[in-house]
Each structure stands twice: as structure tokens, then as C-alpha cells.
Short mmCIF file of C-alpha atoms and ligand atoms in Angstrom, two decimals:
data_model
loop_
_atom_site.label_atom_id
_atom_site.label_comp_id
_atom_site.label_asym_id
_atom_site.label_seq_id
_atom_site.Cartn_x
_atom_site.Cartn_y
_atom_site.Cartn_z
CA MET A 180 11.85 -3.29 1.32
CA LYS A 181 12.67 -5.57 4.25
CA LYS A 182 14.14 -2.52 5.99
CA GLU A 183 10.92 -0.57 5.48
CA PHE A 184 8.81 -3.28 7.14
CA GLU A 185 11.31 -3.36 9.98
CA LYS A 186 11.14 0.41 10.38
CA ARG A 187 7.33 0.25 10.55
CA ARG A 188 7.49 -2.42 13.25
CA ARG A 189 9.91 -0.26 15.23
CA SER A 190 7.55 2.73 14.98
CA LEU A 191 4.60 0.63 16.08
CA ALA A 192 6.63 -0.82 18.97
CA LYS A 193 7.32 2.71 20.16
CA LEU A 194 3.61 3.57 20.05
CA ILE A 195 2.67 0.41 21.95
CA GLY A 196 5.33 0.71 24.63
CA LYS A 197 6.84 -2.08 26.72
CA ASN A 198 3.66 -2.61 28.73
CA GLY A 199 1.64 -3.42 25.65
CA ILE A 200 1.46 -6.23 23.14
CA ALA A 201 -0.13 -6.06 19.69
CA VAL A 202 -1.87 -8.87 17.83
CA ILE A 203 -2.43 -8.40 14.07
CA PRO A 204 -4.08 -11.17 12.03
CA THR A 205 -4.14 -11.43 8.27
CA SER A 206 -7.36 -11.96 6.32
CA ASN A 207 -9.03 -15.31 5.69
CA THR A 208 -9.46 -17.05 2.37
CA ARG A 209 -13.01 -16.78 1.03
CA ALA A 210 -14.93 -19.37 -0.92
CA ARG A 211 -16.29 -18.21 -4.28
CA SER A 212 -18.18 -21.39 -5.11
CA ARG A 213 -17.88 -24.84 -3.54
CA ASP A 214 -14.16 -25.56 -3.37
CA THR A 215 -13.02 -22.55 -5.40
CA ASP A 216 -11.75 -19.51 -3.55
CA TYR A 217 -11.59 -15.84 -4.47
CA PRO A 218 -8.00 -14.81 -5.24
CA TYR A 219 -6.35 -14.35 -1.87
CA ARG A 220 -5.32 -10.92 -0.66
CA PRO A 221 -3.61 -10.46 2.70
CA ASP A 222 -4.96 -7.94 5.17
CA SER A 223 -3.46 -4.49 4.54
CA ASP A 224 -2.53 -3.85 8.19
CA PHE A 225 -0.88 -7.25 8.51
CA TYR A 226 1.01 -6.86 5.24
CA TYR A 227 2.10 -3.34 6.16
CA PHE A 228 4.25 -4.75 8.96
CA THR A 229 5.25 -8.12 7.54
CA GLY A 230 5.31 -8.11 3.74
CA PHE A 231 3.95 -11.65 4.13
CA SER A 232 1.11 -12.77 1.92
CA GLU A 233 0.09 -16.27 3.01
CA PRO A 234 -3.24 -16.85 4.78
CA ASP A 235 -3.63 -18.27 8.31
CA ALA A 236 -1.05 -16.07 9.97
CA VAL A 237 -1.05 -13.81 13.01
CA MET A 238 1.67 -11.33 13.87
CA ILE A 239 2.44 -10.48 17.47
CA LEU A 240 4.54 -7.50 18.43
CA ALA A 241 5.83 -7.58 22.00
CA PRO A 242 8.18 -4.60 22.46
CA GLY A 243 11.23 -5.24 24.63
CA ARG A 244 10.77 -9.02 24.68
CA GLU A 245 13.97 -10.91 25.42
CA ASP A 246 13.65 -13.41 22.55
CA GLY A 247 12.69 -10.67 20.09
CA ALA A 248 9.62 -8.49 19.67
CA PHE A 249 8.40 -9.80 16.31
CA VAL A 250 6.62 -13.15 16.57
CA VAL A 251 4.54 -14.82 13.86
CA CYS A 252 2.19 -17.78 14.14
CA LEU A 253 1.66 -19.35 10.73
CA ARG A 254 1.11 -22.54 8.76
CA SER A 255 4.00 -24.98 8.92
CA LYS A 256 5.33 -26.24 5.62
CA ASN A 257 3.26 -29.07 4.20
CA PRO A 258 4.62 -30.90 1.11
CA LEU A 259 1.14 -32.00 0.02
CA THR A 260 -0.31 -28.48 0.26
CA GLU A 261 2.73 -27.20 -1.63
CA ILE A 262 2.04 -29.63 -4.49
CA TRP A 263 -1.43 -28.13 -4.89
CA ASP A 264 -0.99 -24.52 -3.86
CA GLY A 265 2.69 -23.77 -4.25
CA HIS A 266 5.50 -22.58 -2.01
CA MET A 267 4.94 -22.01 1.69
CA GLU A 268 7.40 -20.00 3.77
CA GLY A 269 6.90 -22.11 6.86
CA LEU A 270 8.35 -21.50 10.30
CA ASN A 271 11.91 -21.01 9.05
CA GLY A 272 11.08 -18.95 5.97
CA ILE A 273 9.23 -16.33 7.97
CA LYS A 274 12.37 -15.76 10.06
CA LYS A 275 14.82 -15.92 7.17
CA ASN A 276 12.86 -13.89 4.62
CA HIS A 277 10.59 -11.67 6.70
CA GLY A 278 12.69 -10.93 9.75
CA ALA A 279 10.54 -12.66 12.38
CA ASP A 280 12.42 -13.17 15.64
CA GLN A 281 10.43 -16.28 16.46
CA SER A 282 7.74 -18.32 14.77
CA PHE A 283 5.19 -20.86 15.94
CA LYS A 284 2.50 -23.04 14.39
CA ILE A 285 -0.81 -21.26 13.95
CA ALA A 286 -2.51 -24.21 15.70
CA ASP A 287 -0.67 -23.22 18.89
CA LEU A 288 -1.83 -19.60 18.75
CA GLU A 289 -3.92 -19.75 21.93
CA THR A 290 -1.04 -21.05 24.07
CA ILE A 291 1.48 -18.71 22.48
CA LEU A 292 -0.73 -15.69 23.07
CA ALA A 293 -1.30 -16.67 26.69
CA SER A 294 2.41 -16.97 27.34
CA LEU A 295 3.21 -13.70 25.56
CA PHE A 296 0.46 -11.81 27.41
CA MET A 297 2.19 -12.51 30.75
CA GLY A 298 3.88 -9.42 32.11
CA ARG A 299 1.98 -7.01 29.81
CA GLN A 300 -0.61 -4.52 31.03
CA LYS A 301 -2.63 -4.17 27.86
CA VAL A 302 -3.38 -6.12 24.73
CA LEU A 303 -3.80 -4.12 21.53
CA PHE A 304 -6.15 -5.94 19.21
CA THR A 305 -9.13 -4.95 17.12
CA LEU A 306 -12.08 -7.07 18.23
CA GLY A 307 -15.05 -7.79 15.99
CA GLN A 308 -13.26 -8.63 12.73
CA ASP A 309 -13.11 -12.40 13.03
CA ASP A 310 -15.21 -14.43 15.49
CA VAL A 311 -12.84 -17.39 15.64
CA LEU A 312 -9.84 -15.25 16.41
CA ASP A 313 -11.79 -13.12 18.90
CA LYS A 314 -12.60 -16.29 20.82
CA ILE A 315 -9.01 -17.54 20.80
CA LEU A 316 -7.74 -14.19 21.97
CA MET A 317 -10.34 -13.89 24.73
CA LYS A 318 -9.54 -17.40 25.93
CA SER A 319 -5.83 -16.56 26.18
CA PHE A 320 -6.61 -13.24 27.80
CA ASN A 321 -8.87 -14.84 30.40
CA ALA A 322 -6.51 -17.75 31.02
CA VAL A 323 -3.68 -15.36 31.86
CA ARG A 324 -5.91 -13.27 34.08
CA ALA A 325 -7.15 -16.39 35.89
CA GLY A 326 -3.54 -17.20 36.71
CA GLN A 327 -3.02 -13.78 38.25
CA ARG A 328 -3.28 -15.19 41.77
CA ARG A 329 0.13 -16.68 41.22
CA GLY A 330 1.47 -13.15 41.05
CA GLY A 331 3.00 -11.01 38.31
CA VAL A 332 1.56 -8.51 35.89
CA VAL A 333 -1.28 -9.58 33.60
CA PRO A 334 -3.17 -7.50 31.05
CA SER A 335 -6.18 -5.62 32.36
CA GLU A 336 -7.51 -4.23 29.10
CA ILE A 337 -7.89 -4.83 25.39
CA GLN A 338 -7.41 -1.67 23.37
CA ALA A 339 -8.32 -1.18 19.70
CA LEU A 340 -5.17 -1.32 17.63
CA GLU A 341 -6.53 0.03 14.36
CA PRO A 342 -6.33 3.76 15.17
CA LEU A 343 -2.57 3.53 15.85
CA ILE A 344 -1.84 1.61 12.66
CA HIS A 345 -4.15 3.68 10.53
CA GLU A 346 -2.49 6.91 11.60
CA MET A 347 0.81 5.43 10.45
CA ARG A 348 -0.63 4.29 7.12
CA LEU A 349 -2.12 7.70 6.42
CA ILE A 350 1.31 9.26 5.86
CA LYS A 351 3.02 7.59 2.93
CA SER A 352 6.77 6.98 2.80
CA LYS A 353 8.92 7.62 -0.26
CA HIS A 354 8.76 3.95 -1.12
CA GLU A 355 4.97 3.87 -0.82
CA ILE A 356 4.69 6.95 -3.00
CA SER A 357 6.82 5.31 -5.67
CA LEU A 358 4.51 2.26 -5.63
CA MET A 359 1.47 4.54 -5.87
CA LYS A 360 3.00 6.40 -8.80
CA ARG A 361 3.43 3.10 -10.60
CA ALA A 362 -0.18 2.11 -9.82
CA ALA A 363 -1.27 5.50 -11.15
CA LYS A 364 0.76 5.12 -14.35
CA ILE A 365 -0.66 1.67 -15.16
CA SER A 366 -4.18 2.91 -14.43
CA VAL A 367 -3.66 5.95 -16.66
CA ASP A 368 -2.61 3.61 -19.48
CA ALA A 369 -5.75 1.52 -18.93
CA HIS A 370 -7.94 4.63 -19.22
CA LYS A 371 -6.08 5.63 -22.39
CA ARG A 372 -7.14 2.30 -23.84
CA VAL A 373 -10.72 3.14 -22.88
CA PHE A 374 -10.41 6.40 -24.86
CA LYS A 375 -9.17 4.38 -27.81
CA ASN A 376 -11.67 1.54 -27.76
CA CYS A 377 -14.82 3.37 -26.75
CA LYS A 378 -17.30 3.55 -29.62
CA PRO A 379 -20.97 2.86 -30.31
CA GLY A 380 -21.82 -0.84 -30.35
CA VAL A 381 -19.10 -1.87 -27.93
CA PHE A 382 -20.30 -3.48 -24.69
CA GLU A 383 -19.36 -2.08 -21.29
CA TYR A 384 -17.81 -5.44 -20.35
CA GLN A 385 -15.54 -5.25 -23.37
CA ILE A 386 -14.20 -1.95 -22.08
CA GLU A 387 -13.79 -3.58 -18.66
CA ALA A 388 -11.88 -6.43 -20.33
CA ASP A 389 -9.45 -3.91 -21.87
CA ILE A 390 -8.87 -2.39 -18.46
CA ILE A 391 -8.26 -5.76 -16.81
CA HIS A 392 -5.90 -6.72 -19.64
CA GLU A 393 -3.85 -3.56 -19.20
CA PHE A 394 -3.70 -4.13 -15.44
CA GLY A 395 -2.85 -7.81 -15.83
CA LYS A 396 -0.08 -7.41 -18.38
CA ASN A 397 1.62 -5.08 -15.93
CA GLY A 398 1.39 -7.59 -13.12
CA THR A 399 -1.42 -5.87 -11.27
CA VAL A 400 -5.05 -6.55 -10.42
CA PRO A 401 -8.05 -4.22 -10.18
CA ALA A 402 -8.02 -2.39 -6.84
CA TYR A 403 -11.83 -2.56 -6.96
CA THR A 404 -14.47 -3.69 -9.44
CA SER A 405 -14.33 -1.28 -12.35
CA ILE A 406 -17.36 0.90 -12.98
CA VAL A 407 -17.98 1.03 -16.72
CA ALA A 408 -21.22 2.95 -16.99
CA SER A 409 -22.65 4.19 -20.26
CA GLY A 410 -25.57 6.59 -20.50
CA VAL A 411 -27.88 6.74 -17.52
CA ASN A 412 -25.94 3.90 -15.80
CA ALA A 413 -23.46 6.62 -14.78
CA CYS A 414 -26.12 7.94 -12.40
CA THR A 415 -25.90 4.68 -10.45
CA LEU A 416 -22.87 5.56 -8.33
CA HIS A 417 -21.67 1.98 -7.84
CA TYR A 418 -22.79 0.49 -11.16
CA ILE A 419 -20.64 -2.62 -11.67
CA SER A 420 -22.76 -4.97 -13.74
CA ASN A 421 -21.15 -3.52 -16.90
CA ARG A 422 -23.45 -5.46 -19.25
CA GLU A 423 -24.86 -2.88 -21.65
CA LYS A 424 -24.08 -1.96 -25.21
CA MET A 425 -22.92 1.63 -25.69
CA LYS A 426 -24.88 3.88 -27.97
CA ALA A 427 -23.95 6.97 -29.98
CA GLY A 428 -24.72 10.16 -28.11
CA GLN A 429 -24.19 8.65 -24.68
CA LEU A 430 -21.39 9.36 -22.26
CA LEU A 431 -19.21 6.62 -20.80
CA LEU A 432 -18.16 7.00 -17.17
CA THR A 433 -15.25 4.74 -16.27
CA ASP A 434 -14.03 4.49 -12.69
CA ALA A 435 -11.11 2.06 -12.57
CA GLY A 436 -7.74 1.71 -10.90
CA CYS A 437 -5.22 -1.05 -10.38
CA GLU A 438 -3.54 -2.38 -7.28
CA HIS A 439 0.22 -2.56 -7.66
CA GLU A 440 2.10 -4.39 -4.91
CA MET A 441 -0.79 -3.72 -2.54
CA TYR A 442 -1.21 -0.03 -3.44
CA ALA A 443 -4.24 1.32 -5.26
CA ALA A 444 -4.95 3.95 -7.86
CA ASP A 445 -8.47 5.31 -8.39
CA ILE A 446 -9.33 7.25 -11.55
CA THR A 447 -12.57 8.34 -13.20
CA ARG A 448 -13.03 9.83 -16.64
CA THR A 449 -16.25 10.54 -18.53
CA ILE A 450 -15.98 10.53 -22.31
CA PRO A 451 -18.44 10.76 -25.22
CA VAL A 452 -19.18 7.36 -26.79
CA SER A 453 -19.21 8.79 -30.30
CA GLY A 454 -16.19 11.03 -29.72
CA VAL A 455 -17.92 14.40 -29.36
CA TYR A 456 -19.76 15.86 -26.36
CA SER A 457 -23.24 17.27 -26.98
CA LYS A 458 -23.92 20.87 -25.94
CA GLU A 459 -25.56 19.85 -22.65
CA GLN A 460 -22.94 17.20 -21.89
CA LYS A 461 -20.24 19.78 -22.52
CA GLU A 462 -21.86 22.29 -20.18
CA ILE A 463 -22.06 19.82 -17.32
CA TYR A 464 -18.59 18.46 -18.05
CA GLU A 465 -17.03 21.91 -18.04
CA LEU A 466 -18.66 22.65 -14.70
CA VAL A 467 -17.44 19.43 -13.07
CA LEU A 468 -13.96 19.91 -14.53
CA ARG A 469 -13.71 23.47 -13.27
CA ILE A 470 -14.75 22.42 -9.78
CA GLN A 471 -12.30 19.53 -9.84
CA LYS A 472 -9.38 21.70 -10.95
CA THR A 473 -10.22 24.36 -8.37
CA ALA A 474 -10.29 21.72 -5.64
CA ILE A 475 -6.97 20.24 -6.76
CA ASP A 476 -5.42 23.72 -6.83
CA SER A 477 -6.33 24.22 -3.20
CA VAL A 478 -4.88 20.93 -1.93
CA ARG A 479 -1.95 21.76 0.35
CA PRO A 480 -0.92 21.18 3.96
CA GLY A 481 -3.53 22.73 6.24
CA GLN A 482 -6.43 22.26 3.79
CA THR A 483 -9.31 19.95 4.80
CA PHE A 484 -11.87 17.74 3.05
CA GLU A 485 -14.56 19.87 4.63
CA GLY A 486 -13.02 23.01 3.16
CA LEU A 487 -12.80 21.43 -0.30
CA GLN A 488 -16.32 20.05 -0.08
CA SER A 489 -17.91 23.36 0.86
CA GLU A 490 -16.04 25.16 -1.95
CA ALA A 491 -17.20 22.45 -4.38
CA ILE A 492 -20.80 22.71 -3.20
CA LYS A 493 -20.72 26.46 -3.66
CA GLY A 494 -19.20 26.22 -7.13
CA LEU A 495 -21.53 23.45 -8.28
CA THR A 496 -24.60 25.24 -6.95
CA GLN A 497 -23.62 28.45 -8.74
CA GLY A 498 -22.87 26.53 -11.93
CA LEU A 499 -26.12 24.58 -11.83
CA LYS A 500 -28.04 27.78 -11.26
CA LYS A 501 -26.33 29.44 -14.20
CA LEU A 502 -27.35 26.51 -16.41
CA GLY A 503 -30.92 26.79 -15.14
CA LEU A 504 -30.89 23.41 -13.41
CA LEU A 505 -31.34 25.00 -10.01
CA LYS A 506 -33.50 28.01 -9.33
CA GLY A 507 -33.38 30.31 -6.33
CA ARG A 508 -30.92 32.19 -4.18
CA ILE A 509 -27.47 30.62 -3.89
CA ASP A 510 -27.35 30.80 -0.08
CA GLN A 511 -30.82 29.29 0.16
CA LEU A 512 -29.98 26.53 -2.34
CA ILE A 513 -26.88 25.64 -0.34
CA LYS A 514 -28.76 25.75 2.95
CA SER A 515 -31.55 23.53 1.67
CA GLU A 516 -28.96 21.19 0.10
CA ALA A 517 -30.67 21.46 -3.27
CA TYR A 518 -27.37 20.38 -4.91
CA LYS A 519 -27.88 16.90 -3.41
CA ASP A 520 -30.21 16.05 -6.29
CA PHE A 521 -27.11 16.29 -8.49
CA TYR A 522 -24.08 15.80 -6.22
CA MET A 523 -24.63 13.34 -3.40
CA HIS A 524 -21.17 12.16 -2.38
CA GLY A 525 -17.98 13.51 -0.87
CA ILE A 526 -15.26 15.39 -2.74
CA GLY A 527 -12.72 12.62 -2.15
CA HIS A 528 -11.19 10.05 0.18
CA TRP A 529 -7.82 8.82 1.42
CA LEU A 530 -6.04 6.49 -0.97
CA GLY A 531 -3.39 3.87 -0.21
CA MET A 532 -3.27 0.12 0.32
CA ASP A 533 -7.06 0.19 0.45
CA VAL A 534 -8.85 2.17 -2.21
CA HIS A 535 -10.92 3.91 0.44
CA ASP A 536 -7.89 4.05 2.63
CA VAL A 537 -7.71 4.07 6.39
CA GLY A 538 -7.05 7.03 8.63
CA SER A 539 -9.43 9.24 10.55
CA TYR A 540 -11.16 12.07 8.69
CA MET A 541 -11.44 14.01 11.94
CA ASP A 542 -8.87 15.42 14.32
CA GLU A 543 -8.96 14.93 18.11
CA LYS A 544 -11.36 17.84 18.45
CA GLY A 545 -13.79 16.39 15.95
CA ASN A 546 -12.92 18.87 13.21
CA SER A 547 -12.15 17.91 9.62
CA ARG A 548 -8.47 17.01 9.82
CA ARG A 549 -5.84 19.14 8.15
CA PHE A 550 -3.87 17.69 5.26
CA GLN A 551 -0.19 16.99 5.81
CA SER A 552 2.50 16.26 3.27
CA GLY A 553 2.68 12.54 2.51
CA MET A 554 -1.08 12.01 2.53
CA VAL A 555 -2.65 10.75 -0.70
CA LEU A 556 -6.27 11.43 -1.57
CA THR A 557 -8.68 11.49 -4.47
CA ILE A 558 -10.50 14.54 -5.78
CA GLU A 559 -13.72 13.49 -7.49
CA PRO A 560 -16.62 15.86 -7.87
CA GLY A 561 -19.50 14.75 -10.05
CA ILE A 562 -22.94 15.68 -11.32
CA TYR A 563 -25.59 13.04 -11.84
CA ILE A 564 -28.93 14.06 -13.31
CA SER A 565 -31.65 11.50 -12.78
CA LYS A 566 -33.74 10.42 -15.75
CA LYS A 567 -36.73 11.09 -13.53
CA ASN A 568 -35.78 14.68 -12.69
CA LYS A 569 -38.67 16.58 -14.24
CA ASN A 570 -37.35 19.89 -12.89
CA VAL A 571 -34.67 20.06 -15.57
CA SER A 572 -35.12 20.15 -19.31
CA ALA A 573 -35.09 16.77 -21.02
CA GLU A 574 -31.69 17.16 -22.74
CA TYR A 575 -29.94 17.12 -19.36
CA ARG A 576 -31.70 14.07 -17.96
CA GLY A 577 -29.61 10.92 -17.60
CA ILE A 578 -26.26 12.73 -17.78
CA GLY A 579 -23.77 11.44 -15.19
CA ILE A 580 -20.28 12.91 -15.05
CA ARG A 581 -17.44 12.38 -12.58
CA ILE A 582 -13.79 13.33 -12.93
CA GLU A 583 -11.37 11.82 -10.42
CA ASP A 584 -7.63 12.13 -9.92
CA ASP A 585 -5.18 10.95 -7.27
CA VAL A 586 -3.33 13.66 -5.41
CA LEU A 587 -0.28 13.55 -3.14
CA VAL A 588 -0.03 16.35 -0.59
CA THR A 589 3.47 17.82 -0.72
CA LYS A 590 5.20 20.38 1.50
CA SER A 591 4.22 23.29 -0.71
CA GLY A 592 1.02 22.09 -2.38
CA CYS A 593 0.30 18.87 -4.19
CA ASP A 594 1.35 16.54 -6.96
CA VAL A 595 -1.33 14.96 -9.15
CA LEU A 596 -0.21 11.35 -9.57
CA THR A 597 -2.63 10.78 -12.46
CA LYS A 598 -1.94 14.03 -14.31
CA SER A 599 -0.78 12.34 -17.49
CA LEU A 600 -4.36 11.26 -18.25
CA PRO A 601 -6.10 13.97 -20.33
CA LYS A 602 -9.33 15.47 -19.03
CA GLU A 603 -9.81 18.64 -21.12
CA ILE A 604 -12.68 18.42 -23.60
CA ASP A 605 -10.55 19.30 -26.65
CA GLN A 606 -7.88 16.77 -25.65
CA ILE A 607 -10.40 13.96 -25.24
CA GLU A 608 -12.25 14.82 -28.45
CA SER A 609 -9.04 14.97 -30.46
CA ILE A 610 -7.82 11.61 -29.08
CA MET A 611 -11.18 10.04 -29.91
CA ALA A 612 -11.24 11.57 -33.38
CA ARG A 613 -8.33 9.24 -34.20
CA ASN A 614 -10.37 6.12 -33.36
CA1 CA B 794 -13.28 5.99 -7.79
#
């Protein structure tokens, strides 16, 4: 793993060039209440190059530097802090265990930056993420520029660093794919427990507790707050209160995925609370499933999100018309975006260290970017029929269905990382019949 981080730093160094210098901070701790913090998670970009997960650290990459390109400013070891919060790597640990060429105290960041900026033409740093750090960086930047009269090269611009890093992160390495497969496997197992424990009378939060337990016993955490939405709650796209009791006849939409060693999975299944889909639920489910499978079948290098989305819109509009939920000419319905009453989100998103992972959705020309092997994305069409939609017959109202899988683009097509989780109606009904 150490080698992989090193390789990433080398690639970034090449992109930056010897005239540039990159500054990458990690995330801050965040208070949950008074003196209790949320569990700490390092910044994905920072971790991607360092594998270091303590707060209060900034990585600096200065390609071609005599004393080494990889510099980290971090907390020095403090025995008292270690008693309360555990092991700290400190200034030596970061060199020994994370390959830093040099390390300095985080308190000295401003001075260190100023000295490292000398001789560089541009600073690569993403402004606007953290006021305190922005100020420190600007002070160093201005201090160096003020000293320009003494001669020598000083930086003349600050360039956003994110686009460079995010392009790198978009293409997953073999190692990253293996971590994502593991995240997918654990998340599949969590959803299988949902199939098993879902029945009338159970509360949504109890299902959520099962999911968290499955994640936790495998050493992972939720990659995002699980959506456990029974009945009409499924029509609230980001329903996370998860407080209601499930009733017979309802559907349960569960959108949950774990984060394994910083990599996320993201899966949605929609199952019948009492084990059998009603006629109307089945009709909508079959439509969503067909659209999802068609989209997955067309994932390959060269495909685009835009291409998948327009196919999905066409298929959903035709399907909704066939069921009598939309009326009119297909081309007109598509043009007037009539489907948006039922399908109001995208077909999928990049997946990686962040659940809605980084990487541009557009190419340089502003077109939807073409998939390449090594990209990972979700495919997640859905239909959500508002309780208030008086244009459809009452049996359809309040049905919300989404089916979501994680897909790796390969050289010849794609590999569905979450394929071991059933999604066919007969499979789900027969699993639930055993409950
Ligand atoms: Ca999701």
C-alpha cells in the first residue's frame, strides 16, 4: 500500500511540474455537541496521497526539491494527548511509516510554506475550503512575493488543485478496485439481512441498526446515512429520519452502503414489507428493473451518463405510458419532461472514496464525458409516485422504487460489483417467503 501512495505522489508531481508546488490539507475535526466530536474522517484527497488519518495535517508536494518533494506539517507527539486520544505518529512517524521526506510542526506551517514557495512559479491549492488555512496560505504567498525585490523566482499565481487530483481519482487502480469489491460485498450482506428482517411491525430504525451492525462487524462504517424508507417515505429522495413502523402492503426502499478503508459502496433495493409485491408495485418494479438492466448492459468504454440518461428517460416514459400513468405522444412527453413527475434525478454518479465521487462529468468540450475502463459508477433509475398525484389511479400513489448497483467499467464492458445481491421479483419473494 505504501508503494501505491508513493506512485500517486509521483504521478501528481509529474502533473505539477518543477515550477509548481501543491498544498493539500486534511479535514478538520467537527464538534457534535459541546466537547464531543463526530468520528473523524480524513479528507479523501489528502488520504489518497498520504494514507495518513490524523487531523491537523497539511501535505506539501514540491517536485524536484533537494531535500525531498514530500513534506508534511502535522501535530508533534504529545504524551498527554496520547493518553486521551491514542497513538500519534508525530514528526518521526510520518517519515518512517508514511514516506515523508521531511516533516514540520503544524504550528510552523506559515513559515514552512513561505520558504517552500521560494523559487516556484505557481502554487496549486484549492481556496475556499477552510478560512483559517486560506489565510495562512495567502500570508505566506504574499510574504514571499513581498520579498521578490531581493531577486529570485516567486509564485505569481494560485491554481486550483482539485481538478488534477480528481482526474487521477476517477480512474481506479487494481488495489482500489479490490477495496471497492470488499465494500460491495459487505454492503450486499447488509442488504441480505434487510431482506431477512423486513416484516410488518418492524421499525425503519431497526432495519438501519441491522445494516450498521453488519457494517461494523466487518470493520466498516456507513459511507453515508442509510435511507430506510417504508411506504410513501420512499418518495422523499433523501429520507434519513428512519423512524416509522413498517406496515403490511408497503414497500421498503433501502439505500445503504459501507465505507471500507475509505472506499464506498452504494446500493438500493426496494422490497415488499410483507414478502409479496402487489400488482401495481410489481408493474412499477418491473419497469424500473428493466430500465436498470438495460442501462447496465450498455455501460462500456465510450458510453456516457447523458447517453444512459436519455435511454432511461425514453424507456421510463414508454413504460409509464403503457401503464396509463402518462398520457400523450412519447416524443411530446419527453420534450415536456412529463417523466419528471416520476423520475427526477440522474441515472447514476461516480463512486469511490466519496460516495458521490469526484471527477468531472464533462469533457474539455463540455460534452458528457466518455466512460473509460477503471471508472466506477452507480446505475440507479427510480420511479416515485407522489401521494398527491391525482393524475394516476389511487393504487399507484405513494409507490417509490429505486434499484441501484455499483458498476466498474472494464475494457470490454462492465463488471457489476454488487451483482450477488438479488433484484429479480421471484428471487426476492422467495427469499422473503423463508422469513
Ligand atoms: Ca444511493
